[in-house]
Short mmCIF file of C-alpha atoms in Angstrom, two decimals:
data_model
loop_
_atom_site.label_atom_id
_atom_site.label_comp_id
_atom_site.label_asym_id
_atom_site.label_seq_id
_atom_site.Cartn_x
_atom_site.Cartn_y
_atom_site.Cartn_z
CA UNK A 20 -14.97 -1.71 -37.80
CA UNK A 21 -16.96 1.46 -38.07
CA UNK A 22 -15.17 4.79 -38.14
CA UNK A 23 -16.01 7.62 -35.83
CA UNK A 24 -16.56 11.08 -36.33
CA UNK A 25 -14.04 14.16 -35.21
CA UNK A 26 -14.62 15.81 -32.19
CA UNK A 27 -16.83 18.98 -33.16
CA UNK A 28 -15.25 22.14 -31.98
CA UNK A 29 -17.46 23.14 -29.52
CA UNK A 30 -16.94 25.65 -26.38
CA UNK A 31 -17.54 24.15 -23.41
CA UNK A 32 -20.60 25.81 -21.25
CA UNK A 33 -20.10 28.68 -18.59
CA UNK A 34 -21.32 26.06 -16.06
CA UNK A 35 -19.02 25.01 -13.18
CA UNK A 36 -17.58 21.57 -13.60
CA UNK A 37 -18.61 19.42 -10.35
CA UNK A 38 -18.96 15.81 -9.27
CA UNK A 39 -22.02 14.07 -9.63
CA UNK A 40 -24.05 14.68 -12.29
CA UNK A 41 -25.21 18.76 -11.24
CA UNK A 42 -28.35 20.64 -11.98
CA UNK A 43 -27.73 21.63 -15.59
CA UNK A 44 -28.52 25.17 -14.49
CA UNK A 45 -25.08 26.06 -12.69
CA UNK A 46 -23.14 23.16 -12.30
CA UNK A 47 -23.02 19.90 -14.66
CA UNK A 48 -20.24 16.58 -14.70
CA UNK A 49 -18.20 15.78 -17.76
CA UNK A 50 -20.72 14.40 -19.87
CA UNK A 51 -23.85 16.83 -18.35
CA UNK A 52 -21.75 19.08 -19.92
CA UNK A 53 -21.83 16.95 -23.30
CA UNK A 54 -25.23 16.79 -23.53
CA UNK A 55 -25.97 20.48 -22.64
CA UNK A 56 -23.35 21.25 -26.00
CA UNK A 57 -24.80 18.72 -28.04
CA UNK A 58 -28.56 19.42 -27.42
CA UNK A 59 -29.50 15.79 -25.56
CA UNK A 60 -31.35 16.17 -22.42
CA UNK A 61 -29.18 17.08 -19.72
CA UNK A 62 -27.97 13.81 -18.19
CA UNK A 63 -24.64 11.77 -18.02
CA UNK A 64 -25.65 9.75 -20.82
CA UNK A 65 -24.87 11.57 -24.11
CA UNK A 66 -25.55 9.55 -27.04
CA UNK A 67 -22.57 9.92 -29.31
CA UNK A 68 -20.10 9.45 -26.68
CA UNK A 69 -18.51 5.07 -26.11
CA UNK A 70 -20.21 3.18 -23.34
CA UNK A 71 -16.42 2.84 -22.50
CA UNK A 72 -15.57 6.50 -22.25
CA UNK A 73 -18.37 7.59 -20.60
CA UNK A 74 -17.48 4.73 -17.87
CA UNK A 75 -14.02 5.84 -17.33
CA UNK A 76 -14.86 9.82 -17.64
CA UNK A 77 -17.49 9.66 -15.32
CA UNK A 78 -15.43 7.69 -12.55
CA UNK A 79 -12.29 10.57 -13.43
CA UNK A 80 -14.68 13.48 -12.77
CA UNK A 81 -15.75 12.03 -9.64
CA UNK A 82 -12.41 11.50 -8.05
CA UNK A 83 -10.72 14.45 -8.29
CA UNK A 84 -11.62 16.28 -5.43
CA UNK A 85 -11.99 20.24 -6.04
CA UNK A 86 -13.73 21.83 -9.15
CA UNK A 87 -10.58 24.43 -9.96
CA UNK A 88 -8.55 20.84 -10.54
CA UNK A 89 -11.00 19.31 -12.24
CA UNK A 90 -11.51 22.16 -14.89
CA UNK A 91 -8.08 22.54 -15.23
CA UNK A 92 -7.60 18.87 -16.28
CA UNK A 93 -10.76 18.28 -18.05
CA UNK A 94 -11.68 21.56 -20.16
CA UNK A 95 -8.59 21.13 -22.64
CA UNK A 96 -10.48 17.65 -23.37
CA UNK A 97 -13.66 17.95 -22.50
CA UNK A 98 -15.16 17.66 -26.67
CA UNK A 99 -12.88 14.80 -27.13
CA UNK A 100 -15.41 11.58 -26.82
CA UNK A 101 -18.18 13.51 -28.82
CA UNK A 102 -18.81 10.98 -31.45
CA UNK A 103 -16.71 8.05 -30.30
CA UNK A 104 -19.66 6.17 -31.01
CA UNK A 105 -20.84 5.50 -33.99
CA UNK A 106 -24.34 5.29 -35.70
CA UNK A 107 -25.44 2.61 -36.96
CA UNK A 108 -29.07 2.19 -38.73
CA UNK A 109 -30.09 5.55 -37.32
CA UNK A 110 -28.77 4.52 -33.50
CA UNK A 111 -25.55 5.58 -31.69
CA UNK A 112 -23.89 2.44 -30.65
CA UNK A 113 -20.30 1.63 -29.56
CA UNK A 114 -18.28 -0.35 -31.89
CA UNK A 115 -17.65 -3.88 -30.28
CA UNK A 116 -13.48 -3.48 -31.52
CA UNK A 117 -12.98 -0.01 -30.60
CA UNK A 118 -14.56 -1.15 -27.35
CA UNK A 119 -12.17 -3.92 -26.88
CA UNK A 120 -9.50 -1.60 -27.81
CA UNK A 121 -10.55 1.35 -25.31
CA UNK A 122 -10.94 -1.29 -22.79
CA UNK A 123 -7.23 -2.80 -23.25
CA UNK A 124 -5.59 1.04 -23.23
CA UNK A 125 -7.44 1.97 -19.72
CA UNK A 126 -6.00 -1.37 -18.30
CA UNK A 127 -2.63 -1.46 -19.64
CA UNK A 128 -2.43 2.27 -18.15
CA UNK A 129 -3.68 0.97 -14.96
CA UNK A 130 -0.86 -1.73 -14.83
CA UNK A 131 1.99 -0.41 -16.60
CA UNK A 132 2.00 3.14 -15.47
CA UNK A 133 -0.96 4.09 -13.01
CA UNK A 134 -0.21 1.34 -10.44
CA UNK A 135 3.73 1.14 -10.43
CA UNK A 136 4.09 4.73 -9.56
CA UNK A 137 1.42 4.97 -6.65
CA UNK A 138 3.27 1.74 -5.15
CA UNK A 139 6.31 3.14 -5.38
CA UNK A 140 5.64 6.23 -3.72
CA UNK A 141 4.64 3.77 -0.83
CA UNK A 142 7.73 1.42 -1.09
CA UNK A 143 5.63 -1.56 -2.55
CA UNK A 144 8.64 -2.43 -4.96
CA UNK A 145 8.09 -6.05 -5.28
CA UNK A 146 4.41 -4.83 -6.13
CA UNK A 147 5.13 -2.61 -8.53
CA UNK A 148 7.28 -4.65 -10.79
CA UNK A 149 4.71 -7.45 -10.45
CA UNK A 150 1.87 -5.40 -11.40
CA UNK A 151 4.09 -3.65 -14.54
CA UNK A 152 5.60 -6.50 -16.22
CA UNK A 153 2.13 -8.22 -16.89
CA UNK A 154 1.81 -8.92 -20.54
CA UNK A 155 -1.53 -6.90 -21.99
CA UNK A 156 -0.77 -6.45 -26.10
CA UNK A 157 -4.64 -7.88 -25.79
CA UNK A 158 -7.90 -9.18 -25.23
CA UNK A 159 -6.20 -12.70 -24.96
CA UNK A 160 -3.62 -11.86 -22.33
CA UNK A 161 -6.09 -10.74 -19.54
CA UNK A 162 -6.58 -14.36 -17.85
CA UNK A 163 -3.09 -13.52 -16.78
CA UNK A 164 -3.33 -10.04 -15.89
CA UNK A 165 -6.14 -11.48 -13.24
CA UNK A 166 -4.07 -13.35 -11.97
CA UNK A 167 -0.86 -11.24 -11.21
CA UNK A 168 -3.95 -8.68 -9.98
CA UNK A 169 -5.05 -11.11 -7.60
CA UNK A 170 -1.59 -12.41 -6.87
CA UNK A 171 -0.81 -8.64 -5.78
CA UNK A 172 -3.99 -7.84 -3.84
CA UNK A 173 -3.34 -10.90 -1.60
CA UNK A 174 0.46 -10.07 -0.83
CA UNK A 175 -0.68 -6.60 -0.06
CA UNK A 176 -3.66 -7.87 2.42
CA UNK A 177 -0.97 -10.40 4.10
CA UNK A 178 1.19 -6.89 4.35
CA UNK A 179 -1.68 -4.98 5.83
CA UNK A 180 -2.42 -8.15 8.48
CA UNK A 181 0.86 -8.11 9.22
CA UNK A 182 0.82 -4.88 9.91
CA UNK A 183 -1.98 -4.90 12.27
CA UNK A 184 -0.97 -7.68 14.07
CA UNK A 185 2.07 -5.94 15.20
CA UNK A 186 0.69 -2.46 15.98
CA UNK A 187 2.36 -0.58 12.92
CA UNK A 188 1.59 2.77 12.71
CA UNK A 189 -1.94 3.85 10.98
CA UNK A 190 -0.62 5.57 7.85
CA UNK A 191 1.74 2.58 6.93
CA UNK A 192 -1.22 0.11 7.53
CA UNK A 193 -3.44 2.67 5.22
CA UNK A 194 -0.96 2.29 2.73
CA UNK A 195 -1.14 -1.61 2.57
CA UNK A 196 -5.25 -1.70 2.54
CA UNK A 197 -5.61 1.10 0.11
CA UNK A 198 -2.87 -0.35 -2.25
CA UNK A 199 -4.60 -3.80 -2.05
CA UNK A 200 -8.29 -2.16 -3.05
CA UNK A 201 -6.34 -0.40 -6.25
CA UNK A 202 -4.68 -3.83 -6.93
CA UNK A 203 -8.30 -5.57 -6.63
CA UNK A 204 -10.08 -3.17 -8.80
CA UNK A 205 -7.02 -3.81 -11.52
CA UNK A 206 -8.20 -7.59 -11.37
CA UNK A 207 -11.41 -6.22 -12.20
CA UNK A 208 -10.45 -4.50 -15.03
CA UNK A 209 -8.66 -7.35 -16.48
CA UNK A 210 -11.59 -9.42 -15.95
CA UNK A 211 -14.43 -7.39 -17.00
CA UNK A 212 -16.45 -6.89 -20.47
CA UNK A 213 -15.06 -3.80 -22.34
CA UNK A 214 -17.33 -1.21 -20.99
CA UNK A 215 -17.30 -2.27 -17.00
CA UNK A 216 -13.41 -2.95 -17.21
CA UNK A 217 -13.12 0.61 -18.35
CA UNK A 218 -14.90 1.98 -15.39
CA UNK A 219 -12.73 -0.45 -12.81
CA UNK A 220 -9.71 0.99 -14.52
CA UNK A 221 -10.77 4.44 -13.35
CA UNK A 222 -11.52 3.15 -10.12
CA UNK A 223 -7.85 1.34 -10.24
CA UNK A 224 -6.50 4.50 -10.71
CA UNK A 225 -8.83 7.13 -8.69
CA UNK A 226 -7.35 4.41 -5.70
CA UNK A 227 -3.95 4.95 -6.70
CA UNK A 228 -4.80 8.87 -6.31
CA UNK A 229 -5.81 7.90 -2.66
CA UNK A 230 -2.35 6.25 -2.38
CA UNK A 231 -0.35 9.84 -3.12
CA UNK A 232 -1.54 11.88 -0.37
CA UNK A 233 -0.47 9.26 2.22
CA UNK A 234 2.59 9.71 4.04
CA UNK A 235 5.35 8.47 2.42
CA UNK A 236 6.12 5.79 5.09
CA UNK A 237 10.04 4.89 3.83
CA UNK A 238 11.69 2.14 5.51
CA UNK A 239 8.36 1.43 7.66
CA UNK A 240 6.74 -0.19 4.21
CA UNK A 241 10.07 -1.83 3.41
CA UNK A 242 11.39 0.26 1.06
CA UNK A 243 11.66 3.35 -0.47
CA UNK A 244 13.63 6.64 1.29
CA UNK A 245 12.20 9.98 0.21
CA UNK A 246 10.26 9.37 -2.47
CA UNK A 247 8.31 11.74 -4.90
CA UNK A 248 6.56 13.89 -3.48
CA UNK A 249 3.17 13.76 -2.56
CA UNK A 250 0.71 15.91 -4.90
CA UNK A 251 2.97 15.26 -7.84
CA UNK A 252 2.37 11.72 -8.08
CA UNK A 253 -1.22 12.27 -7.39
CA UNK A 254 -1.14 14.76 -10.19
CA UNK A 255 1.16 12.41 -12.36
CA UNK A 256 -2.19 10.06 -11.84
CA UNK A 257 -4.62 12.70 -13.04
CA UNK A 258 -2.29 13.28 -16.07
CA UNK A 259 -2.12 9.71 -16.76
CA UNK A 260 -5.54 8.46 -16.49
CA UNK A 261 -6.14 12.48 -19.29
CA UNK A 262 -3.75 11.07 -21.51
CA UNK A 263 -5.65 7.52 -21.23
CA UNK A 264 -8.98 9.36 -22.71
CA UNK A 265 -7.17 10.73 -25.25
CA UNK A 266 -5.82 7.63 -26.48
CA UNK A 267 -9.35 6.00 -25.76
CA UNK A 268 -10.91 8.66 -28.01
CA UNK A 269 -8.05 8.60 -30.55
CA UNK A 270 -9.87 4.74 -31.21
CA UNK A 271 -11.16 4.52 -34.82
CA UNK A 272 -10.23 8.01 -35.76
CA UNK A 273 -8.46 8.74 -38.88
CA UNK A 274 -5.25 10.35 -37.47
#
């Protein structure tokens, strides 16, 4: 495997940080703001920065719904996947191991920590132990990572028709259908190449953001009194899925 470079130290621009990709002029995305710092033309493709990253980065930026959160959570790592690709022969190009790597962190945070706690906060118990026991030390174990995904997505659809067939209330049949699209975009992680499985792991988790502002429905989903509250778990997702790029970044660094 190749090594990458460090991060450069470099100040982020005065721009405001938005979703979508912005003008350049006085608003930019994550990675409009990496190529304004690093002298590309603007766009959201910067050329030293893993076909991986830039997946899951760009699908982070998007979800989080107001600019003040966005900069707050971004700007401490907004450098970070400068140069997590590597050049080869003259050409920035992701290494195919770090990108297998990358791919395998974003997932396992999807199933092991992302997932759990959004079900939970929606009394999907049975779900969330499912969904966190799966097996992912690697590339190998994600034929049966699909299929506790799919396992989970279906249970959660039968929950939702269930649901609707006996005129539960709106939020808790929300709950069901949202938790089942974060459960299907988890099978696609686990069953994508590297760089597309890193971009439904974002999605897995920008879902399980959805989840958190939801009432917490208690005994109506079948399980869980109280619960955490609301914005914290949909900031203990934001957190997550930050600490996810800096372990994706930390890939083929010297420590």
């Amino acid at each position: 495997m190749n090594a990458c470079l460090a991060a450069p130290a470099l100040e982020m621009p005065g721009l405001r940080l938005c979703s979508g990709l912005g003008d350049g002029k006085k608003c930019a995305c994550w990675m409009g703001m990496i190529t304004l710092a690093t002298s590309d033309k603007f766009s959201d493709r910067p050329e030293s920065v893993a076909e991986t990253i830039r997946r899951f980065c760009i699908r982070l930026n998007d979800s989080i719904p107001d600019d003040s959160t966005r900069k707050r959570l971004i700007a401490p790592i907004w450098n970070l996947p400068i140069n997590t690709a590597v050049q080869v022969d003259g050409v920035w190009r992701e290494d195919p191991e770090h990108a297998k790597e990358r791919a395998m962190i974003a997932t396992r945070a999807v199933f092991h920590e992302i997932l759990p706690l959004a079900y939970r906060v929606c009394g999907f118990e049975d779900q969330a132990k499912s969904i966190e026991s799966v097996k992912l030390d690697g590339w190998a174990d994600r034929p049966a990572a699909v299929f506790a995904a799919r396992k989970v997505r279906d249970e959660l659809y039968a929950i939702r028709d269930s649901r609707r067939a006996a005129a539960a209330d709106a939020a808790a049949d929300y709950a069901a259908y949202a938790a089942a699209a974060a459960a299907d975009a988890a099978y696609a992680a686990a069953a994508a190449a590297a760089a597309a499985a890193a971009y439904a792991a974002a999605a897995a988790a920008a879902r399980s953001a959805r989840l958190a502002p939801a009432p917490v429905v208690g005994s109506a989903v079948g399980g869980v009194g109280g619960g955490v509250g609301n914005t914290s778990v949909r900031e203990q997702v934001w957190e997550k899925a930050v600490a996810c790029v800096r372990a994706m970044c930390a890939v083929g660094r010297a420590a």
